[in-house]
Short mmCIF file of N, CA and C in Angstrom, two decimals:
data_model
loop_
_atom_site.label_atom_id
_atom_site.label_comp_id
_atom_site.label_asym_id
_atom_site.label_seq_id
_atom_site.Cartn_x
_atom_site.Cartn_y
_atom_site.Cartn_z
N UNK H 69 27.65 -65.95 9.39
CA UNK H 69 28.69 -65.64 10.32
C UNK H 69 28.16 -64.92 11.56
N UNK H 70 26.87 -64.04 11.60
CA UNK H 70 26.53 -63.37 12.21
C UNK H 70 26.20 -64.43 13.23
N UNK H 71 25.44 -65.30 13.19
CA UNK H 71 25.07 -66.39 14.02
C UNK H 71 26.08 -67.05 15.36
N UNK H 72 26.81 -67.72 14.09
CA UNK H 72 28.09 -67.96 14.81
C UNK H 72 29.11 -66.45 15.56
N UNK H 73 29.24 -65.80 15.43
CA UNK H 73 29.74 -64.79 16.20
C UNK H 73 29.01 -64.78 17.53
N UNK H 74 27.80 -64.69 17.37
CA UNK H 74 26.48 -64.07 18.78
C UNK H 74 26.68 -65.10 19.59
N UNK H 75 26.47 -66.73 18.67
CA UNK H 75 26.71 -67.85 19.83
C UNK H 75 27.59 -67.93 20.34
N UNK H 76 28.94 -67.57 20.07
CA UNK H 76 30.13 -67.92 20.73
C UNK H 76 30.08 -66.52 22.17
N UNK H 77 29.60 -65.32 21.46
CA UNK H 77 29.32 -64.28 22.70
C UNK H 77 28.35 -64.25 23.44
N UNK H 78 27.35 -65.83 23.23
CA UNK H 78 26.46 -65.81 24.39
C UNK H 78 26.76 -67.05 24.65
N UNK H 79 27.47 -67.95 24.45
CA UNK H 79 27.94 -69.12 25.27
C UNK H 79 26.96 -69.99 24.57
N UNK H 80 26.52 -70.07 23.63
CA UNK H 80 25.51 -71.01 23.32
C UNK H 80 26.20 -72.04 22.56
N UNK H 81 25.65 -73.19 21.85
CA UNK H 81 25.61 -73.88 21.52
C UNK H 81 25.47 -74.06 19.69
N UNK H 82 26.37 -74.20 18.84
CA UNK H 82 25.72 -74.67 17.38
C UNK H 82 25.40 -75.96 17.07
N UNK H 83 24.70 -75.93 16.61
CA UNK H 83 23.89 -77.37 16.10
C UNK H 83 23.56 -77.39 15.03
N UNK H 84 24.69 -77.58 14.44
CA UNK H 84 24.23 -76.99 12.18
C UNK H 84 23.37 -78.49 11.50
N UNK H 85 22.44 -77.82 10.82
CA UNK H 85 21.73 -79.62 10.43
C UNK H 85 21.76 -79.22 9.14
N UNK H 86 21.09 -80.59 8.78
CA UNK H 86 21.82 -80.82 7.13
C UNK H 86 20.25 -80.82 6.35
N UNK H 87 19.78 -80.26 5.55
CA UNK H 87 18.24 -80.02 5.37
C UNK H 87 18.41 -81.78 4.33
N UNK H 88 19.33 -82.41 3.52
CA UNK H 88 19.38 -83.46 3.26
C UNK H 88 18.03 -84.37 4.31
N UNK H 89 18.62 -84.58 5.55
CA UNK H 89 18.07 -85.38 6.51
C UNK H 89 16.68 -85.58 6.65
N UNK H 90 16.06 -86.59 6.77
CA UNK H 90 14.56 -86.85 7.02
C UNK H 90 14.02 -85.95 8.21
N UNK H 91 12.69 -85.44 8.05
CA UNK H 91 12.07 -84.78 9.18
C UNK H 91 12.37 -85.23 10.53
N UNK H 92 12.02 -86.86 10.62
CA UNK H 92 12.04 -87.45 11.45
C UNK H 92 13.59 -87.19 12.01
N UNK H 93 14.86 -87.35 11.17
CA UNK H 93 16.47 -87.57 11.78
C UNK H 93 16.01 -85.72 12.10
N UNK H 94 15.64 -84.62 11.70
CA UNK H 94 15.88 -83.48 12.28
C UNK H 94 15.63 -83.34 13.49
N UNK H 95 14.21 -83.62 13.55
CA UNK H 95 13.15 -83.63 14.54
C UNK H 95 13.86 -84.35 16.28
N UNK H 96 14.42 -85.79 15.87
CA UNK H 96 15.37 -86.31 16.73
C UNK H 96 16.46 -85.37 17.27
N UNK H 97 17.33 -85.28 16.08
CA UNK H 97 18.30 -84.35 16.29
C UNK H 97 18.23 -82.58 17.25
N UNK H 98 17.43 -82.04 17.11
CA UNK H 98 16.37 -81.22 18.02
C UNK H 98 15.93 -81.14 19.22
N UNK H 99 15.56 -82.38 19.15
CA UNK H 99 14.86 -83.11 20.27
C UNK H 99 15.67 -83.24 21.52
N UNK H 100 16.69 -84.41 20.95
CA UNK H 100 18.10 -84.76 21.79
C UNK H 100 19.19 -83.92 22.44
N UNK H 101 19.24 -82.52 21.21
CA UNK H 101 20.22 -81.51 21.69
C UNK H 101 19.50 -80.31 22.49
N UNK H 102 18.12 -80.63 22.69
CA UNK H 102 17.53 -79.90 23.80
C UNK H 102 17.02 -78.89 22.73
N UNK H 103 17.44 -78.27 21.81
CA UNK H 103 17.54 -77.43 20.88
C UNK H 103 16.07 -76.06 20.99
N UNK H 104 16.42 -74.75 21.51
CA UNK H 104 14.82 -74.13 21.63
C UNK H 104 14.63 -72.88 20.81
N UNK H 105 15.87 -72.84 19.96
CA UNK H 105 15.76 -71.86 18.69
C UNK H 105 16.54 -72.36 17.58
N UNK H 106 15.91 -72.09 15.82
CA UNK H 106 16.02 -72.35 14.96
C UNK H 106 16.30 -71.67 13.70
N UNK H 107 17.45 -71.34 13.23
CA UNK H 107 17.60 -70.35 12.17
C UNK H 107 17.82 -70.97 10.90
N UNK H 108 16.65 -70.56 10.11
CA UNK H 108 16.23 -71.13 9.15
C UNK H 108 17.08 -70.64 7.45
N UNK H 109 16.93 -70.73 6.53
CA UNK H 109 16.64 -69.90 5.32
C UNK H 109 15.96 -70.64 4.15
N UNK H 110 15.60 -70.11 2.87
CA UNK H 110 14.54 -71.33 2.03
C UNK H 110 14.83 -71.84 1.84
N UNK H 111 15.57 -72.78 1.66
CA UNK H 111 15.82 -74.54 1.09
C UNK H 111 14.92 -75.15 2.54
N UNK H 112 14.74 -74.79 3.67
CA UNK H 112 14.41 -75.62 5.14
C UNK H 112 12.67 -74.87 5.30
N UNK H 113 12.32 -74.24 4.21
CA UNK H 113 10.99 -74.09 4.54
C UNK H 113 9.57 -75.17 4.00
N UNK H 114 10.14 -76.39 3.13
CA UNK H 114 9.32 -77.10 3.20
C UNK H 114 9.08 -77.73 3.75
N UNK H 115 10.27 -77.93 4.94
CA UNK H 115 10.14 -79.07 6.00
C UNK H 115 9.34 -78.36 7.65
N UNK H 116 9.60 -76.78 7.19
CA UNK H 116 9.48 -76.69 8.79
C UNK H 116 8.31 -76.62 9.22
N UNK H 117 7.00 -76.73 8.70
CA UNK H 117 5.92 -77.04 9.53
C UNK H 117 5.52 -78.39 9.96
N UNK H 118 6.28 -79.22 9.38
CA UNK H 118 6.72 -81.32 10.31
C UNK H 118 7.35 -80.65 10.95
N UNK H 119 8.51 -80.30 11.24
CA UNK H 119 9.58 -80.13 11.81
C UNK H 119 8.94 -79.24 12.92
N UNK H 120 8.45 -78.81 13.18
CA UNK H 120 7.78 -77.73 14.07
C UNK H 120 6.82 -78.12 15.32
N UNK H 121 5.89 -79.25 14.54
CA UNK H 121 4.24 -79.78 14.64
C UNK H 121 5.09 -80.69 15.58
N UNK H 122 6.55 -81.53 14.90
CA UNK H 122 7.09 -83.07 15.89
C UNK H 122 8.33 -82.69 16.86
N UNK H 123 8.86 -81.56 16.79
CA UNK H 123 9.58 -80.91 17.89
C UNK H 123 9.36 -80.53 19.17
N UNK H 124 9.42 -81.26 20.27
CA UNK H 124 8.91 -80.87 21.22
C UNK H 124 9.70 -80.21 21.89
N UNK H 125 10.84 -79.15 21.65
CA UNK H 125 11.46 -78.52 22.55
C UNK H 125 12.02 -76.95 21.90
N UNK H 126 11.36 -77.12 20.36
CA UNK H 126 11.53 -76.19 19.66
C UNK H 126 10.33 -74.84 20.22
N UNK H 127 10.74 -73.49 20.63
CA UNK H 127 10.36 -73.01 20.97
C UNK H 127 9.88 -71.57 20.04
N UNK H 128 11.43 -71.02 19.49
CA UNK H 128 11.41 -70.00 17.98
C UNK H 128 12.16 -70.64 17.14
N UNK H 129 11.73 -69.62 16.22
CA UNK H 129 12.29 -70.00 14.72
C UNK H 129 12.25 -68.39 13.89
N UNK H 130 13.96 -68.45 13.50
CA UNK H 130 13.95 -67.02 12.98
C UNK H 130 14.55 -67.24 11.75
N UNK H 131 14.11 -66.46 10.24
CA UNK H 131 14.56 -66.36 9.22
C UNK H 131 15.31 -66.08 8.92
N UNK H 132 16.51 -66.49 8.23
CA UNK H 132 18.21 -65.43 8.40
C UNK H 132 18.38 -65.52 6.97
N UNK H 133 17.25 -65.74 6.13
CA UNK H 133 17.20 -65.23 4.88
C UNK H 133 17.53 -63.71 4.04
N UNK H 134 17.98 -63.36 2.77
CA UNK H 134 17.35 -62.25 2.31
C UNK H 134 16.53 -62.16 1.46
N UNK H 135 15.50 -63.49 1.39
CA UNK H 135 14.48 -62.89 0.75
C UNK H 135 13.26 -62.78 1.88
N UNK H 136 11.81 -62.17 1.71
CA UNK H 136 11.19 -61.80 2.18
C UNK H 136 10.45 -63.34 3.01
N UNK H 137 10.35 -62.74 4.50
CA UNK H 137 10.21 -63.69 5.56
C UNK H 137 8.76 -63.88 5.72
N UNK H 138 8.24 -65.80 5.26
CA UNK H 138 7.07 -65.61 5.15
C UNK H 138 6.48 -65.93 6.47
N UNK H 139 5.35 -65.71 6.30
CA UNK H 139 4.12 -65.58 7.44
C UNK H 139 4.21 -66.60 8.43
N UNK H 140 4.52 -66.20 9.75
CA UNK H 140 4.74 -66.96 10.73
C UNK H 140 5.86 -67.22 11.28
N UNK H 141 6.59 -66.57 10.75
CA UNK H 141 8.37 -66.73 10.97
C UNK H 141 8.89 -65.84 11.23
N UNK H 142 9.53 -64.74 12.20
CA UNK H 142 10.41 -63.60 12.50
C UNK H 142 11.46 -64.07 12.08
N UNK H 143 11.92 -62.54 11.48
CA UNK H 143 12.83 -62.39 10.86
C UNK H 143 14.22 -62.33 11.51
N UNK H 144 15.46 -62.91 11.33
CA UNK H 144 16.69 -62.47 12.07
C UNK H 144 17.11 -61.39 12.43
N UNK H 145 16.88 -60.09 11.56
CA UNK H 145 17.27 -58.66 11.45
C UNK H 145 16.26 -58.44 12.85
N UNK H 146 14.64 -58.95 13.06
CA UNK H 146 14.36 -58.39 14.30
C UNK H 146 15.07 -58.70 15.49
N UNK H 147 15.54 -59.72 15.59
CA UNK H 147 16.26 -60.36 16.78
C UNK H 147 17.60 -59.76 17.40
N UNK H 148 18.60 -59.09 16.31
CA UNK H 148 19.64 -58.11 15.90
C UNK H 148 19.07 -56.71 16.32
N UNK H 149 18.09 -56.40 16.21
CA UNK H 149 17.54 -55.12 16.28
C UNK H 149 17.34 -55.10 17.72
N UNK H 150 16.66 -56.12 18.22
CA UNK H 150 16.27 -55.83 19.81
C UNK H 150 17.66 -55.85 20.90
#
């Protein structure tokens, strides 16, 4: 909810994806909606280093998990904090 609250108070955009979907339909999907930040949690961490490597407009990617945020990924709580 936190997500959706911030986007609607910064005018942004949601773009909810379905971790179902092939790298490739994400990667598109991404791609097309201009898309330059990504909030993740674990079910979407086996995909996101394809998803990352074939995104060319993906810029961050923040964890909005509560379990512990692995290596290479900032966490949502920092993003909230700043």
């Amino acid at each position: 909810l936190e997500i959706y609250f911030a986007c609607h108070c910064l005018g942004a955009i949601i773009n909810p994806l379905n971790i179902r979907l092939a790298i490739d339909e994400l990667v598109y999907i991404l791609d097309d909606s201009e898309s330059r930040l990504l909030f993740i949690d674990e079910p979407f961490l086996p995909m996101l280093e394809a998803v990352r490597s074939k995104a060319k407009t993906l810029e961050h990617v923040y964890f909005s998990d509560t379990k512990p945020t692995p290596p290479g990924i900032r966490n949502m709580d920092e993003l909230m904090d700043g």
